[in-house]
Amino acid sequence: AAGVGAWSELISATTLLNTPVLKATSEETAINLTWVAIANATKYEIEADGAVVATVEEPSYSHTSLLPGTAHKYRVRALTETNTSAWTAVLTQSTIPASVSGLAINTVTNAAIALKW
């Protein structure tokens, strides 16, 4: 009834980039991470076991020189020069157990074969 007030000051904001969806595969001494590329992202930051270990331009990363049979935790986020995405949920992945070497037949009976390594 008293009229229209003055406009507020103009502000602008940018939404965050989409959050990657992280996938992993295991080897004996490595874990390979992949995700679908995020539109407008120029690089990706990788966190392993609580510390940022790499910044990469492609949507993949191989964490190498790991011990067999060990678990590791990962997250990834997309980046531009002026923007970021949220971190992915933490993904826990284990390397596969060490290979058995020296496998040989120890004894053979009519009901069993005993192996040794």
Coordinates of N, CA and C in Angstrom, one line a residue:
A1 N 0.8 -1.2 0.0 CA 0.0 0.0 0.0 C 0.9 1.3 0.0
A2 N 2.1 1.2 0.5 CA 2.9 2.3 0.6 C 3.8 2.5 -0.6
G3 N 3.8 1.6 -1.5 CA 4.6 1.7 -2.8 C 5.6 0.6 -2.8
V4 N 6.5 0.7 -3.8 CA 7.5 -0.3 -4.1 C 8.8 0.2 -3.6
G5 N 9.6 -0.7 -2.9 CA 10.9 -0.3 -2.4 C 11.9 -0.3 -3.5
A6 N 13.1 0.1 -3.2 CA 14.2 0.2 -4.1 C 14.8 -1.3 -4.3
W7 N 15.4 -1.5 -5.5 CA 16.0 -2.8 -5.8 C 17.2 -2.9 -4.9
S8 N 17.5 -4.2 -4.5 CA 18.8 -4.5 -3.8 C 19.9 -4.4 -4.8
E9 N 21.1 -4.4 -4.3 CA 22.3 -4.5 -5.2 C 22.3 -5.8 -5.9
L10 N 22.8 -5.8 -7.1 CA 22.9 -7.0 -8.0 C 24.0 -7.9 -7.5
I11 N 23.8 -9.1 -7.3 CA 24.8 -10.1 -7.0 C 24.8 -11.2 -8.0
S12 N 25.9 -11.9 -8.2 CA 25.9 -13.1 -9.1 C 26.6 -14.2 -8.4
A13 N 26.3 -15.4 -8.8 CA 26.9 -16.6 -8.2 C 26.9 -17.7 -9.3
T14 N 27.8 -18.6 -9.1 CA 28.0 -19.7 -10.0 C 27.7 -21.0 -9.2
T15 N 27.0 -21.9 -9.8 CA 26.8 -23.2 -9.2 C 28.0 -24.0 -9.3
L16 N 28.2 -25.0 -8.4 CA 29.4 -25.9 -8.4 C 29.3 -26.8 -9.6
L17 N 30.5 -27.3 -10.0 CA 30.5 -28.3 -11.1 C 29.8 -29.6 -10.6
N18 N 29.4 -30.4 -11.5 CA 28.9 -31.7 -11.1 C 29.9 -32.5 -10.4
T19 N 29.5 -33.4 -9.5 CA 30.4 -34.2 -8.8 C 30.7 -35.5 -9.6
P20 N 32.0 -35.9 -9.7 CA 32.3 -37.1 -10.4 C 31.7 -38.3 -9.7
V21 N 31.6 -39.4 -10.4 CA 31.2 -40.7 -9.9 C 32.4 -41.6 -10.0
L22 N 33.0 -42.0 -8.9 CA 34.3 -42.7 -8.8 C 34.1 -44.2 -8.9
K23 N 34.9 -44.8 -9.7 CA 35.0 -46.3 -9.8 C 36.4 -46.7 -9.7
A24 N 36.7 -48.0 -9.3 CA 38.0 -48.5 -9.1 C 38.2 -49.9 -9.5
T25 N 39.4 -50.3 -9.9 CA 39.7 -51.7 -10.2 C 41.1 -51.9 -9.5
S26 N 41.3 -53.2 -9.1 CA 42.5 -53.5 -8.3 C 43.4 -54.4 -9.1
E27 N 44.7 -54.2 -8.8 CA 45.8 -55.0 -9.2 C 46.6 -55.4 -7.9
E28 N 47.6 -56.2 -8.0 CA 48.4 -56.6 -6.9 C 49.0 -55.5 -6.2
T29 N 49.6 -54.5 -6.9 CA 50.3 -53.4 -6.3 C 49.8 -52.0 -6.8
A30 N 48.6 -52.0 -7.3 CA 48.0 -50.7 -7.8 C 46.5 -50.7 -7.7
I31 N 45.9 -49.5 -7.6 CA 44.5 -49.3 -7.7 C 44.3 -48.3 -8.8
N32 N 43.4 -48.6 -9.8 CA 43.1 -47.7 -10.9 C 41.8 -47.1 -10.7
L33 N 41.8 -45.8 -10.7 CA 40.5 -45.0 -10.6 C 40.1 -44.4 -11.9
T34 N 38.8 -44.4 -12.1 CA 38.2 -43.8 -13.3 C 36.9 -43.1 -13.0
W35 N 36.5 -42.2 -13.8 CA 35.2 -41.5 -13.6 C 34.9 -40.8 -15.0
V36 N 33.6 -40.5 -15.2 CA 33.2 -39.9 -16.4 C 33.6 -38.4 -16.3
A37 N 34.1 -37.9 -17.4 CA 34.6 -36.5 -17.5 C 33.4 -35.6 -17.2
I38 N 33.7 -34.5 -16.4 CA 32.7 -33.5 -16.0 C 32.8 -32.3 -17.0
A39 N 31.6 -31.9 -17.5 CA 31.5 -30.8 -18.4 C 32.2 -29.5 -17.8
N40 N 33.0 -28.9 -18.6 CA 33.8 -27.7 -18.2 C 34.9 -27.9 -17.3
A41 N 35.1 -29.1 -16.7 CA 36.2 -29.3 -15.8 C 37.5 -29.3 -16.6
T42 N 38.6 -28.7 -16.1 CA 39.9 -28.7 -16.8 C 40.9 -29.6 -16.1
K43 N 40.6 -30.0 -14.8 CA 41.5 -30.9 -14.1 C 40.7 -31.5 -13.0
Y44 N 41.3 -32.6 -12.4 CA 40.7 -33.3 -11.3 C 41.7 -33.5 -10.2
E45 N 41.3 -33.3 -8.9 CA 42.2 -33.5 -7.8 C 41.9 -34.8 -7.1
I46 N 42.9 -35.6 -6.8 CA 42.7 -37.0 -6.3 C 43.3 -37.0 -4.9
E47 N 42.4 -37.5 -3.9 CA 42.9 -37.7 -2.6 C 42.9 -39.2 -2.3
A48 N 44.1 -39.6 -1.7 CA 44.3 -41.0 -1.3 C 44.7 -41.0 0.1
D49 N 43.9 -41.8 0.9 CA 44.2 -42.0 2.3 C 44.3 -40.7 3.1
G50 N 43.5 -39.7 2.7 CA 43.4 -38.5 3.4 C 44.3 -37.4 3.0
A51 N 45.1 -37.6 1.9 CA 46.0 -36.6 1.4 C 45.9 -36.4 -0.1
V52 N 45.9 -35.2 -0.6 CA 45.9 -35.0 -2.0 C 47.2 -35.5 -2.6
V53 N 47.1 -36.4 -3.6 CA 48.3 -37.0 -4.1 C 48.5 -36.6 -5.6
A54 N 47.5 -36.1 -6.2 CA 47.7 -35.7 -7.7 C 46.6 -34.8 -8.1
T55 N 47.0 -34.0 -9.2 CA 46.0 -33.3 -10.0 C 46.3 -33.7 -11.4
V56 N 45.2 -34.2 -12.1 CA 45.3 -34.7 -13.4 C 44.3 -34.0 -14.3
E57 N 44.6 -34.1 -15.6 CA 43.7 -33.5 -16.6 C 42.7 -34.5 -17.2
E58 N 43.1 -35.8 -17.2 CA 42.2 -36.9 -17.7 C 41.4 -37.5 -16.6
P59 N 40.3 -38.1 -16.9 CA 39.4 -38.7 -15.9 C 39.8 -40.1 -15.4
S60 N 41.1 -40.2 -15.1 CA 41.6 -41.5 -14.6 C 42.9 -41.2 -13.8
Y61 N 43.2 -42.2 -12.9 CA 44.5 -42.1 -12.1 C 44.8 -43.5 -11.7
S62 N 46.1 -43.8 -11.7 CA 46.6 -45.1 -11.2 C 47.5 -44.8 -10.0
H63 N 47.1 -45.4 -8.8 CA 47.8 -45.3 -7.6 C 48.7 -46.5 -7.5
T64 N 50.0 -46.3 -7.7 CA 50.9 -47.5 -7.9 C 51.8 -47.6 -6.7
S65 N 52.7 -48.6 -6.7 CA 53.7 -48.9 -5.6 C 53.0 -49.2 -4.3
L66 N 51.8 -49.9 -4.3 CA 51.1 -50.2 -3.1 C 51.5 -51.7 -2.7
L67 N 51.3 -52.0 -1.5 CA 51.5 -53.4 -1.0 C 50.3 -54.2 -1.3
P68 N 50.5 -55.5 -1.7 CA 49.4 -56.4 -2.0 C 48.5 -56.6 -0.7
G69 N 47.2 -56.7 -1.0 CA 46.2 -57.0 0.1 C 46.0 -55.8 1.1
T70 N 46.2 -54.6 0.6 CA 46.0 -53.4 1.5 C 44.8 -52.6 1.1
A71 N 44.1 -52.0 2.0 CA 43.0 -51.1 1.7 C 43.4 -49.7 1.7
H72 N 42.7 -48.9 0.7 CA 43.0 -47.5 0.6 C 41.7 -46.8 0.3
K73 N 41.7 -45.5 0.7 CA 40.5 -44.7 0.6 C 40.7 -43.5 -0.4
Y74 N 39.7 -43.3 -1.3 CA 39.9 -42.3 -2.3 C 38.7 -41.4 -2.4
R75 N 39.0 -40.1 -2.9 CA 38.0 -39.2 -3.3 C 38.5 -38.4 -4.4
V76 N 37.6 -37.8 -5.2 CA 38.0 -37.0 -6.4 C 37.1 -35.8 -6.5
R77 N 37.6 -34.7 -7.0 CA 36.7 -33.6 -7.3 C 37.2 -32.9 -8.6
A78 N 36.3 -32.3 -9.3 CA 36.5 -31.6 -10.6 C 36.9 -30.2 -10.3
L79 N 37.7 -29.6 -11.1 CA 38.2 -28.2 -11.0 C 38.2 -27.5 -12.3
T80 N 38.0 -26.2 -12.2 CA 38.3 -25.2 -13.3 C 39.2 -24.2 -12.6
E81 N 39.6 -23.1 -13.3 CA 40.4 -22.1 -12.7 C 39.6 -21.3 -11.7
T82 N 38.3 -21.3 -11.8 CA 37.5 -20.5 -10.8 C 36.4 -21.2 -10.1
N83 N 36.3 -22.5 -10.3 CA 35.2 -23.3 -9.8 C 35.6 -24.7 -9.4
T84 N 34.8 -25.4 -8.6 CA 35.1 -26.7 -8.2 C 33.8 -27.5 -8.0
S85 N 33.9 -28.8 -7.9 CA 32.8 -29.6 -7.5 C 32.9 -30.0 -6.1
A86 N 31.9 -30.7 -5.6 CA 32.1 -31.3 -4.2 C 32.9 -32.5 -4.4
W87 N 33.6 -33.0 -3.3 CA 34.3 -34.2 -3.3 C 33.4 -35.4 -3.5
T88 N 33.8 -36.4 -4.2 CA 33.0 -37.7 -4.3 C 32.9 -38.3 -2.9
A89 N 32.0 -39.2 -2.7 CA 31.9 -40.0 -1.5 C 33.2 -40.8 -1.4
V90 N 33.7 -41.1 -0.2 CA 34.9 -41.9 0.0 C 34.7 -43.3 -0.6
L91 N 35.6 -43.7 -1.4 CA 35.6 -45.1 -2.0 C 36.7 -45.9 -1.4
T92 N 36.4 -47.0 -0.7 CA 37.5 -47.8 -0.2 C 37.7 -49.0 -1.1
Q93 N 39.0 -49.2 -1.5 CA 39.3 -50.3 -2.4 C 40.6 -50.9 -1.9
S94 N 40.7 -52.2 -2.1 CA 41.9 -53.0 -1.7 C 42.6 -53.5 -2.9
T95 N 44.0 -53.6 -2.8 CA 44.7 -54.3 -3.8 C 44.5 -55.8 -3.6
I96 N 44.8 -56.5 -4.6 CA 44.5 -58.0 -4.5 C 45.7 -58.6 -3.8
P97 N 45.4 -59.8 -3.1 CA 46.5 -60.4 -2.4 C 47.7 -60.8 -3.3
A98 N 48.8 -61.0 -2.6 CA 50.0 -61.3 -3.4 C 49.9 -62.7 -4.1
S99 N 50.5 -62.9 -5.2 CA 50.5 -64.1 -5.9 C 51.2 -65.2 -5.2
V100 N 50.8 -66.4 -5.3 CA 51.5 -67.6 -4.8 C 52.6 -68.0 -5.7
S101 N 53.7 -68.3 -5.2 CA 54.8 -68.7 -6.1 C 55.3 -70.1 -5.6
G102 N 55.9 -70.8 -6.4 CA 56.4 -72.1 -6.0 C 55.4 -73.2 -5.8
L103 N 54.2 -73.1 -6.4 CA 53.2 -74.1 -6.2 C 53.6 -75.4 -6.8
A104 N 53.4 -76.5 -6.0 CA 53.8 -77.8 -6.4 C 52.9 -78.8 -5.7
I105 N 52.9 -80.0 -6.2 CA 52.2 -81.1 -5.6 C 53.1 -81.7 -4.5
N106 N 52.5 -81.8 -3.3 CA 53.3 -82.4 -2.2 C 53.1 -83.9 -2.1
T107 N 51.8 -84.3 -2.0 CA 51.5 -85.8 -2.0 C 50.2 -86.0 -2.7
V108 N 50.0 -87.3 -3.2 CA 48.8 -87.7 -3.9 C 48.4 -89.0 -3.3
T109 N 47.1 -89.1 -3.0 CA 46.4 -90.3 -2.6 C 45.2 -90.6 -3.5
N110 N 44.5 -91.7 -3.3 CA 43.4 -91.9 -4.1 C 42.2 -91.0 -3.8
A111 N 42.3 -90.2 -2.7 CA 41.2 -89.3 -2.3 C 41.6 -87.9 -2.2
A112 N 42.9 -87.5 -2.3 CA 43.3 -86.1 -2.2 C 44.6 -85.8 -2.9
I113 N 44.8 -84.6 -3.1 CA 46.1 -84.1 -3.6 C 46.4 -82.9 -2.7
A114 N 47.6 -83.0 -2.1 CA 48.1 -82.0 -1.2 C 49.1 -81.1 -2.0
L115 N 48.9 -79.8 -1.9 CA 49.8 -78.8 -2.5 C 50.7 -78.2 -1.5
K116 N 51.8 -77.6 -2.0 CA 52.7 -76.8 -1.2 C 53.1 -75.6 -2.0
W117 N 53.5 -74.6 -1.3 CA 54.1 -73.4 -1.9 C 55.0 -72.7 -0.9

